Coordinates of C-alpha atoms in Angstrom, one line a residue:
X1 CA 78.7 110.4 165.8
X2 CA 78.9 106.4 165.9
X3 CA 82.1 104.5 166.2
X4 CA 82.8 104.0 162.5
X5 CA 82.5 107.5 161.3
X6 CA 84.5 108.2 164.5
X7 CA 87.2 105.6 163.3
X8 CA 87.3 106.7 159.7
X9 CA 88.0 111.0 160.9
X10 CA 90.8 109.4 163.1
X11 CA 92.6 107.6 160.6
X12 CA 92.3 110.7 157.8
X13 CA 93.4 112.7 160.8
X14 CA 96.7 110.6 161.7
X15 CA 97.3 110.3 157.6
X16 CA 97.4 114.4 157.9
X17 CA 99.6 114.6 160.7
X18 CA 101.9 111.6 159.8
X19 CA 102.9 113.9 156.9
X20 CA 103.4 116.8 158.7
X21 CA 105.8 114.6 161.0
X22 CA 107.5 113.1 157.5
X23 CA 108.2 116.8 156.2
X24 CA 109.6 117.7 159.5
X25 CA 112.1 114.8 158.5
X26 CA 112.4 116.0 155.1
X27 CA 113.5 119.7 156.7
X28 CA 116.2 117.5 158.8
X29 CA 117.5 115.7 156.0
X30 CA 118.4 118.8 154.4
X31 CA 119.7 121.1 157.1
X32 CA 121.9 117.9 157.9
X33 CA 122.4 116.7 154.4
X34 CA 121.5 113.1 155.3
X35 CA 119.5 110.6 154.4
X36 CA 118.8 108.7 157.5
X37 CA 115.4 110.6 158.2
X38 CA 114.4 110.0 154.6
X39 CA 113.9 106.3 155.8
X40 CA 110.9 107.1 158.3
X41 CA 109.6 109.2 155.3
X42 CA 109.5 106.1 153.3
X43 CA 107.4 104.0 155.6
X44 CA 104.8 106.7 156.1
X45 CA 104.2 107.1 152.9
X46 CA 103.7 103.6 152.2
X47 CA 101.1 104.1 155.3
X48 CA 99.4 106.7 153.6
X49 CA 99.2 105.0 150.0
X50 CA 98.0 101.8 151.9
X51 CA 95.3 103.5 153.8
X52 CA 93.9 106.0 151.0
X53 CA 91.8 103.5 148.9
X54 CA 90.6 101.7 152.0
X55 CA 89.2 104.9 153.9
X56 CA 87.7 106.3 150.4
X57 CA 85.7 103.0 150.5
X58 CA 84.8 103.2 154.3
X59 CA 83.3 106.7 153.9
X60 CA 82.1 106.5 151.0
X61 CA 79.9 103.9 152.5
X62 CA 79.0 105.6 155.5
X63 CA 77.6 108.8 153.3
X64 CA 75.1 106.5 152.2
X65 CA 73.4 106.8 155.6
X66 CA 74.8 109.8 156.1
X67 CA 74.9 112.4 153.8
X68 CA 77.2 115.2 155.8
X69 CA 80.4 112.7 155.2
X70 CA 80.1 113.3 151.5
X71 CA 82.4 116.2 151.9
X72 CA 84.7 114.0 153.3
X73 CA 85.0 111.2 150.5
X74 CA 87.6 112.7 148.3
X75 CA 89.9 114.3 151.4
X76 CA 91.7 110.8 151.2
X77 CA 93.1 111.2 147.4
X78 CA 94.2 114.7 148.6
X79 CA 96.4 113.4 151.4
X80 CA 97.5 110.8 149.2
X81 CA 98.4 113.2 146.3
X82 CA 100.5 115.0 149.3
X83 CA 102.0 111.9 150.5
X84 CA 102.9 111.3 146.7
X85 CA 104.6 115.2 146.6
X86 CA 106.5 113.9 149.6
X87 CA 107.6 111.0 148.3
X88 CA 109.0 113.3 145.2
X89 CA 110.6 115.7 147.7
X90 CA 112.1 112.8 149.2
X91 CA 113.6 111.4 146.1
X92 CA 114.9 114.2 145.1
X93 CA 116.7 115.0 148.5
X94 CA 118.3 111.3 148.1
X95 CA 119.4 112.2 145.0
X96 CA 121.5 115.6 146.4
X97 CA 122.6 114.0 149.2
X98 CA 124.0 110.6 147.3
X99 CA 125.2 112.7 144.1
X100 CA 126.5 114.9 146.6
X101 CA 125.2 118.1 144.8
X102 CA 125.6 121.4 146.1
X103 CA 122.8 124.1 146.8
X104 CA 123.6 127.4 147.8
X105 CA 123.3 128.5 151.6
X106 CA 120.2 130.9 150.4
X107 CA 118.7 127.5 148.4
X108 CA 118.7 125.8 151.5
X109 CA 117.1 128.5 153.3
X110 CA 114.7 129.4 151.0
X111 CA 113.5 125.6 150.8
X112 CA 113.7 125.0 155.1
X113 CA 111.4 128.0 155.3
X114 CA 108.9 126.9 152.7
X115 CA 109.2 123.6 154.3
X116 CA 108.5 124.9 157.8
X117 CA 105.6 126.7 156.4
X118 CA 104.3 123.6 154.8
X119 CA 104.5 121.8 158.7
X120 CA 102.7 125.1 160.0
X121 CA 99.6 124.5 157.1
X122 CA 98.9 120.6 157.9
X123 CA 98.6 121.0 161.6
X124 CA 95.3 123.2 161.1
X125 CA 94.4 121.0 158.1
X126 CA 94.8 117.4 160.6
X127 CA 92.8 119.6 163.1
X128 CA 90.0 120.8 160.3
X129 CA 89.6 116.7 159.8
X130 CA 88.1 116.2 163.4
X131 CA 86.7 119.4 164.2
X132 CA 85.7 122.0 161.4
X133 CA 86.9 125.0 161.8
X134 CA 86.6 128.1 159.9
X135 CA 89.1 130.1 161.5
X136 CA 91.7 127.3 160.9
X137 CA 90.2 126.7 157.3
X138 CA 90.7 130.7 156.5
X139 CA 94.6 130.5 158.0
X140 CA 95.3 127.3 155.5
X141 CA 93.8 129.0 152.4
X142 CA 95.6 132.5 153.1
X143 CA 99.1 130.4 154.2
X144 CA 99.1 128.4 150.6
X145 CA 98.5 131.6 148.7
X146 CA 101.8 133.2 150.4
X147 CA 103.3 130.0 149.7
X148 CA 102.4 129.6 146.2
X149 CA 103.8 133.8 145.7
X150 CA 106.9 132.7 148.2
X151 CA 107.8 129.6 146.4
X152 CA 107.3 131.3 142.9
X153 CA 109.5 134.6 143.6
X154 CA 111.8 131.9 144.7
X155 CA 112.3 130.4 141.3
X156 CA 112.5 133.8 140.0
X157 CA 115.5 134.4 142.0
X158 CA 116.6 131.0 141.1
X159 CA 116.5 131.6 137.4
X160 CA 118.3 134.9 137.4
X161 CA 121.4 133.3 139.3
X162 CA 121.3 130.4 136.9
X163 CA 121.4 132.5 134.2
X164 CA 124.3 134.5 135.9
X165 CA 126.3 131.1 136.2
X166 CA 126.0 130.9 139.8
X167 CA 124.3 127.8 140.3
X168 CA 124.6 124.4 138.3
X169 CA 121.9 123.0 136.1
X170 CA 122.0 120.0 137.9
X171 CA 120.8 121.9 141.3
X172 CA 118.9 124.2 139.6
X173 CA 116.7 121.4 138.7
X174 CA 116.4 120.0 141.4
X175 CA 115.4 123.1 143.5
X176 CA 112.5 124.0 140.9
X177 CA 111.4 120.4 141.2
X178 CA 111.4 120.6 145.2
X179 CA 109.4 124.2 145.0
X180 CA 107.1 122.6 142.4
X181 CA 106.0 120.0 145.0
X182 CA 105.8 122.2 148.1
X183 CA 103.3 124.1 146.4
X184 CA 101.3 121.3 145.6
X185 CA 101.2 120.0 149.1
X186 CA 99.8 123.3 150.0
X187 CA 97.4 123.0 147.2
X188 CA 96.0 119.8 148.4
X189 CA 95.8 121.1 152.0
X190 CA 94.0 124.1 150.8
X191 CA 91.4 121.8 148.9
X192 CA 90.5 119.7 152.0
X193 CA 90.1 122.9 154.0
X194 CA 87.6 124.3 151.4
X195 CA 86.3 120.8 151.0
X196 CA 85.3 121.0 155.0
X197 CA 84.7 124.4 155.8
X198 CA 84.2 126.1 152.0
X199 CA 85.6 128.9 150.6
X200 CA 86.4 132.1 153.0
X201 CA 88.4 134.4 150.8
X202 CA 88.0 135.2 147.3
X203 CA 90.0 133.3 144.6
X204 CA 93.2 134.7 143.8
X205 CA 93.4 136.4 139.8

């Protein structure tokens, strides 16, 4: 592998794990309703919109010569459609903390947990980047399909206490809007996976 194409895997690698470190920060920010680590969040994803079109271009380029990087060309516009979920999640933290809006213990739960399950997908999915992997690729794929069915059971749950008066419209807003974007981060994650190491499980019906 020559230096470029060597260059090009490392910087869609640290665009992968720079997110995982950002929703790590997004997890604090909420256990510790504050905003401080929303800041780092901020830069990174400015980093991540800033480096998307110019490593599309760069391997883009190099699949000329080399046609095994084609898989490669659209991971960028996945990790910057995450980066762009993360910058939603972010916003709407800011806006709970500043507006000082309440969620329920079991809200905040529910959301840390998908959160930490979101940091335990992009690890394998930086990893997949550098070295394709298929046990790593089948562990992403089955984690964001327990995602998608945690995070939707979730809202479920949500609905019903909203509808029982237990949780403002404000929050409850909010809260959908928060799962709606964890599950797309998975979603992208999943697509580079099967992008890199193809499909190992059947679609879900």
């Amino acid at each position: 592998m020559d230096e470029k194409t060597k260059e090009a895997l490392k910087a869609m690698y640290d665009m992968a794990d720079n997110a995982e470190n950002c929703i790590s920060s997004l997890q604090t920010a909420l256990i510790y309703n504050s905003s401080k680590p929303l800041k780092d969040c901020e830069t990174t994803v400015k980093d991540i919109k800033k480096t998307e079109a110019v490593i599309t271009k760069k391997i883009a380029e190099l699949a000329k010569d080399n046609p095994d990087l084609k898989q490669y060309v659209s991971v960028p516009a996945h990790l910057l459609r995450i980066g762009e979920n993360i910058e939603k999640l972010s916003e709407l933290m800011d806006k709970k903390i500043k507006d000082d809006i309440l969620f329920s213990d079991k809200a905040v739960t529910e959301i840390t947990f998908l959160l930490q399950r979101i940091v335990d997908v992009m690890r394998p999915t930086s990893d997949i980047i550098l070295a394709k992997n298929t046990i790593l690729g089948r562990y992403v794929q089955e984690s964001e399909e327990g995602i998608v069915k945690r995070a939707t059971e979730y809202a479920t749950l949500h609905e019903e206490r909203l509808i029982e008066g237990l949780c403002l419209p404000v929050a409850s807003s909010i809260f959908i809007n928060m799962l709606d974007s964890i599950k797309n981060i998975a979603w992208h994650a999943k697509e580079i996976t099967s992008k890199l190491v193809g499909w190992m499980l059947p679609k879900a019906q």
